[in-house]
Coordinates of C-alpha atoms in Angstrom, one line a residue:
X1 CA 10.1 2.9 5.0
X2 CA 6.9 3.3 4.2
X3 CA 3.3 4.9 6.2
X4 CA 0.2 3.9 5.7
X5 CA -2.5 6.2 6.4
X6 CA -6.4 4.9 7.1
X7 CA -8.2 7.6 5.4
X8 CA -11.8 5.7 4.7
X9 CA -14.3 6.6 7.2
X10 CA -17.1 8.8 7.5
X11 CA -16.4 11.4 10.4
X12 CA -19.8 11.2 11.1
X13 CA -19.2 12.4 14.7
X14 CA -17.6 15.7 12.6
X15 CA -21.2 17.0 11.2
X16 CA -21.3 19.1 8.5
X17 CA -17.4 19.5 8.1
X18 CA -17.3 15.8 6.8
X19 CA -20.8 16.7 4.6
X20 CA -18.6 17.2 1.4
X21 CA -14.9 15.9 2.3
X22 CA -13.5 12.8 4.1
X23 CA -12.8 13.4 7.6
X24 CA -8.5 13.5 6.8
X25 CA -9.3 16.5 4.3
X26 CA -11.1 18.9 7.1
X27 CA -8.7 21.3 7.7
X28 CA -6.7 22.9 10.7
X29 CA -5.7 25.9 9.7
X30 CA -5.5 26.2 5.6
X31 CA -3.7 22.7 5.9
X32 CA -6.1 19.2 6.0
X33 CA -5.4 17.2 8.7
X34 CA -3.6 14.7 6.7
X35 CA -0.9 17.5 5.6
X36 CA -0.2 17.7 9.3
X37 CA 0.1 13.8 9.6
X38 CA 2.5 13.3 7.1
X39 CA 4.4 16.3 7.6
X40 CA 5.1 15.1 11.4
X41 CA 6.4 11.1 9.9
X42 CA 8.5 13.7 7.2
X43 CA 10.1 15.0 9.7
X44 CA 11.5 11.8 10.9
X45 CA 12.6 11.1 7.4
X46 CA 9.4 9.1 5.8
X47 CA 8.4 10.8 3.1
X48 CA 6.7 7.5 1.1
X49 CA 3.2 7.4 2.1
X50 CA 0.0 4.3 0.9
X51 CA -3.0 6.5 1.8
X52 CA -6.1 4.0 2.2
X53 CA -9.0 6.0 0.7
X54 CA -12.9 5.0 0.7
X55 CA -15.8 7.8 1.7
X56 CA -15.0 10.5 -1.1
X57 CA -11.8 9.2 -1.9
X58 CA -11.6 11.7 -4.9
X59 CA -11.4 14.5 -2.9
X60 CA -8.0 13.4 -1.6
X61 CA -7.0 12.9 -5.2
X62 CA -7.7 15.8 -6.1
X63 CA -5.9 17.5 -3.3
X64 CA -2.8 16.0 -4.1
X65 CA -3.1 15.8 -8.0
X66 CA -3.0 19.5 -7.9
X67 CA -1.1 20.3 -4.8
X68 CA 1.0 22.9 -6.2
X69 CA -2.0 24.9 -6.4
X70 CA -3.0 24.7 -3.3
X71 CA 0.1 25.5 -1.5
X72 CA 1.5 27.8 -3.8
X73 CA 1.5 31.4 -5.7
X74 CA 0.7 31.2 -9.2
X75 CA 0.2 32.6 -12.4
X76 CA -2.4 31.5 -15.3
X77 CA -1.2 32.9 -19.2
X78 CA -4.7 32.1 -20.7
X79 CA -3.7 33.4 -24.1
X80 CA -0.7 31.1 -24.2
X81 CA -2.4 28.3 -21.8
X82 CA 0.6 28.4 -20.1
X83 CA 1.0 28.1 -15.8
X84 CA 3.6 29.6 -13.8
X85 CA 4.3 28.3 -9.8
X86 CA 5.5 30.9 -7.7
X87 CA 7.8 30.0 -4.1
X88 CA 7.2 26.5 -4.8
X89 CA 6.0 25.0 -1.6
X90 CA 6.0 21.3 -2.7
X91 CA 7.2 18.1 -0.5
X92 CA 10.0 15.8 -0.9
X93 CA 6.6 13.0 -0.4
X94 CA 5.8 9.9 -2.3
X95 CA 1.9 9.3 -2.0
X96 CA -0.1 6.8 -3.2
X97 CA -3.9 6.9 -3.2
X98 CA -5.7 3.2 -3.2
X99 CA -9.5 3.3 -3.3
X100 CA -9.9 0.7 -0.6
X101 CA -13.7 0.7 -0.7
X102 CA -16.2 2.7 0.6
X103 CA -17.5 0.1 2.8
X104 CA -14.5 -1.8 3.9
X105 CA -13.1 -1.8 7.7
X106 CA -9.9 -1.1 9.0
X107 CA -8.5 -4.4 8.7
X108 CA -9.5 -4.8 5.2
X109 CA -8.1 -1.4 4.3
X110 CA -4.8 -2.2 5.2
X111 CA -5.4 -6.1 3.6
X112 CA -6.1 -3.8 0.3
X113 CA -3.2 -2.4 -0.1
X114 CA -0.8 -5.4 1.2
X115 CA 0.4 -5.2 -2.6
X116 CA 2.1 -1.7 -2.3
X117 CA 3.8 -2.9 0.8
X118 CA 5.6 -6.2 -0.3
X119 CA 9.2 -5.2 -0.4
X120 CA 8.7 -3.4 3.0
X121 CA 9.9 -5.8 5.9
X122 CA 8.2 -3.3 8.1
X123 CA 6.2 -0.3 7.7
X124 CA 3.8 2.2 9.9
X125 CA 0.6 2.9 9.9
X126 CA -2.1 5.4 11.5
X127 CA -5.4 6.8 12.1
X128 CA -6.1 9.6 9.3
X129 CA -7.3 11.8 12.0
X130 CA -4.6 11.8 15.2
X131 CA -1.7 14.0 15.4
X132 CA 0.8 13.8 18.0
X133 CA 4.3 14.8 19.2
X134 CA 5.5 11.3 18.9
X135 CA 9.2 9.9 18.3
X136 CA 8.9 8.0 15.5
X137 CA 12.7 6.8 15.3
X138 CA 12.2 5.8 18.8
X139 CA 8.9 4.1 18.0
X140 CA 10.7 2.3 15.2
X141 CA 13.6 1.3 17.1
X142 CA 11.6 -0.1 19.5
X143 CA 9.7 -2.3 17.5
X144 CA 12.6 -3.6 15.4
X145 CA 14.3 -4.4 19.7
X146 CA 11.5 -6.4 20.2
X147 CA 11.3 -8.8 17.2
X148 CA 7.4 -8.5 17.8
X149 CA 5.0 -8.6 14.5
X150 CA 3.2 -5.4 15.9
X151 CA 3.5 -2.0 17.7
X152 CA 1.0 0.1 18.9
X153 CA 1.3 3.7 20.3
X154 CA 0.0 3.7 23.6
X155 CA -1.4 7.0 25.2
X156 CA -3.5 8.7 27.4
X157 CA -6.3 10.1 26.1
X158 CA -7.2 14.1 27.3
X159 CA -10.1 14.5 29.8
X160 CA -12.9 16.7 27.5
X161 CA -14.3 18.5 31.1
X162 CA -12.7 20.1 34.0
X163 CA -11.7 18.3 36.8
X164 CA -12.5 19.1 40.9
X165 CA -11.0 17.6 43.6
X166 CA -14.0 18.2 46.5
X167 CA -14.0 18.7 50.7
X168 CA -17.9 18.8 51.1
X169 CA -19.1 21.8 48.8
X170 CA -15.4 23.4 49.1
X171 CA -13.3 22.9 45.6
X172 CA -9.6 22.1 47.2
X173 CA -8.2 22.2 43.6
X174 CA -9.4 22.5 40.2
X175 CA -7.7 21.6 37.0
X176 CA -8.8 22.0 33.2
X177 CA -9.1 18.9 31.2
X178 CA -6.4 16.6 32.8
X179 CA -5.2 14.0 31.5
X180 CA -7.9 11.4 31.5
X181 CA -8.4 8.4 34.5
X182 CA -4.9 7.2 33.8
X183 CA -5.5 4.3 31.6
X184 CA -3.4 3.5 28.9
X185 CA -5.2 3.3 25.2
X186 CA -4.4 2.4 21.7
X187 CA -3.3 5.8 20.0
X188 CA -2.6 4.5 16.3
X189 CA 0.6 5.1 15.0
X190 CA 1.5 1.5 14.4
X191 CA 4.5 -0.2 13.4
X192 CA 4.0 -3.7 11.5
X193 CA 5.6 -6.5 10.2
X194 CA 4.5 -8.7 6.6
X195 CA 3.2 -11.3 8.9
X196 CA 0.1 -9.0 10.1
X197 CA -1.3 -10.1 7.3
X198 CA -2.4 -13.3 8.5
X199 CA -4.1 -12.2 11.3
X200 CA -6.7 -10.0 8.5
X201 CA -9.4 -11.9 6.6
X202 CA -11.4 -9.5 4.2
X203 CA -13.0 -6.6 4.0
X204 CA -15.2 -6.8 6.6
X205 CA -12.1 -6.9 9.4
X206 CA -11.7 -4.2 11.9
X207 CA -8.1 -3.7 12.6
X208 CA -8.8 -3.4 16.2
X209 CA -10.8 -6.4 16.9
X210 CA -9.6 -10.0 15.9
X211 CA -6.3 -8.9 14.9
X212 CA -4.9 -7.4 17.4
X213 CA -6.5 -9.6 20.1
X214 CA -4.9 -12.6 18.1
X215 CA -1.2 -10.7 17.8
X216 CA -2.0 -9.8 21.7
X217 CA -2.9 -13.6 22.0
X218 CA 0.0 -15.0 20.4
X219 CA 2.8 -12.4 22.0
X220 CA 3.0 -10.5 19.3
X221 CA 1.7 -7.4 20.0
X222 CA 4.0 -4.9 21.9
X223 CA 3.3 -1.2 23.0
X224 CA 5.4 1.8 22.9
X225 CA 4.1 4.4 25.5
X226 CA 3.8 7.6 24.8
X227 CA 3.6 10.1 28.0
X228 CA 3.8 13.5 25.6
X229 CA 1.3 15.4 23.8
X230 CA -1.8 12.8 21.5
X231 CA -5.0 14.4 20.0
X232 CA -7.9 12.8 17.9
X233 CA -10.3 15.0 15.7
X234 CA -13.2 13.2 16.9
X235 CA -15.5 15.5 16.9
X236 CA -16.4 19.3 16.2
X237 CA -15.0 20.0 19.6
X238 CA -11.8 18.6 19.4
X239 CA -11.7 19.8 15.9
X240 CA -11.7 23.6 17.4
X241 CA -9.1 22.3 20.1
X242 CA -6.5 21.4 17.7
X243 CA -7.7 24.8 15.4
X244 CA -6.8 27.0 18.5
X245 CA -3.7 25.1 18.9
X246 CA -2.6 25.5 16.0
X247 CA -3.5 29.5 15.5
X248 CA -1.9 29.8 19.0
X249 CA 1.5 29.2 17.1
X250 CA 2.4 26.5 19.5
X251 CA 0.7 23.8 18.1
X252 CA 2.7 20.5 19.9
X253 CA 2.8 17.9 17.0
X254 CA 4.1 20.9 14.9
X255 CA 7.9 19.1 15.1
X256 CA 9.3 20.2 11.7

């Protein structure tokens, strides 16, 4: 099976950490966050990824073009132009890299690379810039149980600010960013059939909007519900969330 990953956009919301890179390449730890995405559908045993690139696309090119150097020791013979890798660190991956267009919405992105995808009777997809502790062979199982064209991850998204539960100016209990008002919202990792197509037009579709109305419309659209951990990179702040979480050494998407 195969992943798609949207990796297009501008992280504008990121500031000056998306000034020179594409939001999927800013980095949690010494790893971007698209290493962590991948690494977390590896460990469920898809390893073939169709990364949908636009905004400095290059950069993710680069990255994996010469990904032994980044995640390995090594030594450069200049007098016999010769290179040596040291503890290889490389992944059992497959990755394609499709310049989508710079411009085009979610919708088109996936409509783009449609071609890379045809012998695949299903296949995921997600967000370039979500990670979460997610069972992906549940997910998938699901999806193929309910002969539906579509599967979204449904979750509930983390409150960003305290929360106080009030008797006149008396706090009766206080909790730190719970979970948010309890509604249910579309957390990316999809699962989709060929026939998802149809419901895409050009370029200029958002993934969100017309298609996934229509698949709602038409019964079509199915979602798997997700009560464990789910974080965006959004912004700067949820950027240094996921950094502590991560340095903390119990970072919970971390499931390989």
């Amino acid at each position: 099976m195969k992943a798609v990953i949207l990796a297009g956009g501008l992280g504008t919301r990121l500031g000056e950490e998306t000034g020179s890179r594409p939001k999927p390449m800013v980095l949690i730890g010494d790893r971007p966050i698209i290493w962590h995405i991948m690494k977390i559908y590896s460990a469920y045993g898809i390893n073939d990824f169709v990364v949908c690139l636009g905004y400095k696309g290059y950069v993710i090119k680069e990255y994996f073009a010469n990904y032994f150097l980044h995640t390995s020791d090594v030594t450069f013979d200049l007098a016999n132009n010769n290179l040596t890798i040291h503890h290889n660190t490389s992944e059992p991956w497959r990755v394609t890299l499709v310049d989508t267009g710079e411009n085009s919405m979610t919708g088109g992105r996936l409509l783009r690379v449609k071609p890379y995808l045809k012998d695949e009777d299903i296949f995921c997809m997600t967000y370039g810039d979500g990670v979460s502790n997610l069972n992906l062979t549940a997910l998938v199982d699901f999806h193929r149980q309910h002969g539906g064209m579509a599967t979204l991850t449904g979750v509930r998204p983390p409150a960003r600010f305290g929360a106080l539960t009030l008797r006149d100016t008396l706090v009766d209990h206080f909790e730190e960013k719970p979970v948010g008002d309890g509604s249910w919202i579309n957390g990316g990792f999809f699962v989709c059939g060929q026939g998802v197509f149809d419901y895409i037009e050009g370029d200029e579709t958002v993934w969100e909007q017309q298609p996934l109305r229509r698949l709602a419309m038409d019964q079509q659209l199915h979602s798997y519900l997700h009560e464990g951990f789910w974080q965006p990179m959004d912004t700067l702040r949820d950027k240094i969330t996921l950094e502590g979480m991560w340095e903390s050494g119990k970072a919970p998407w971390k499931v390989w």
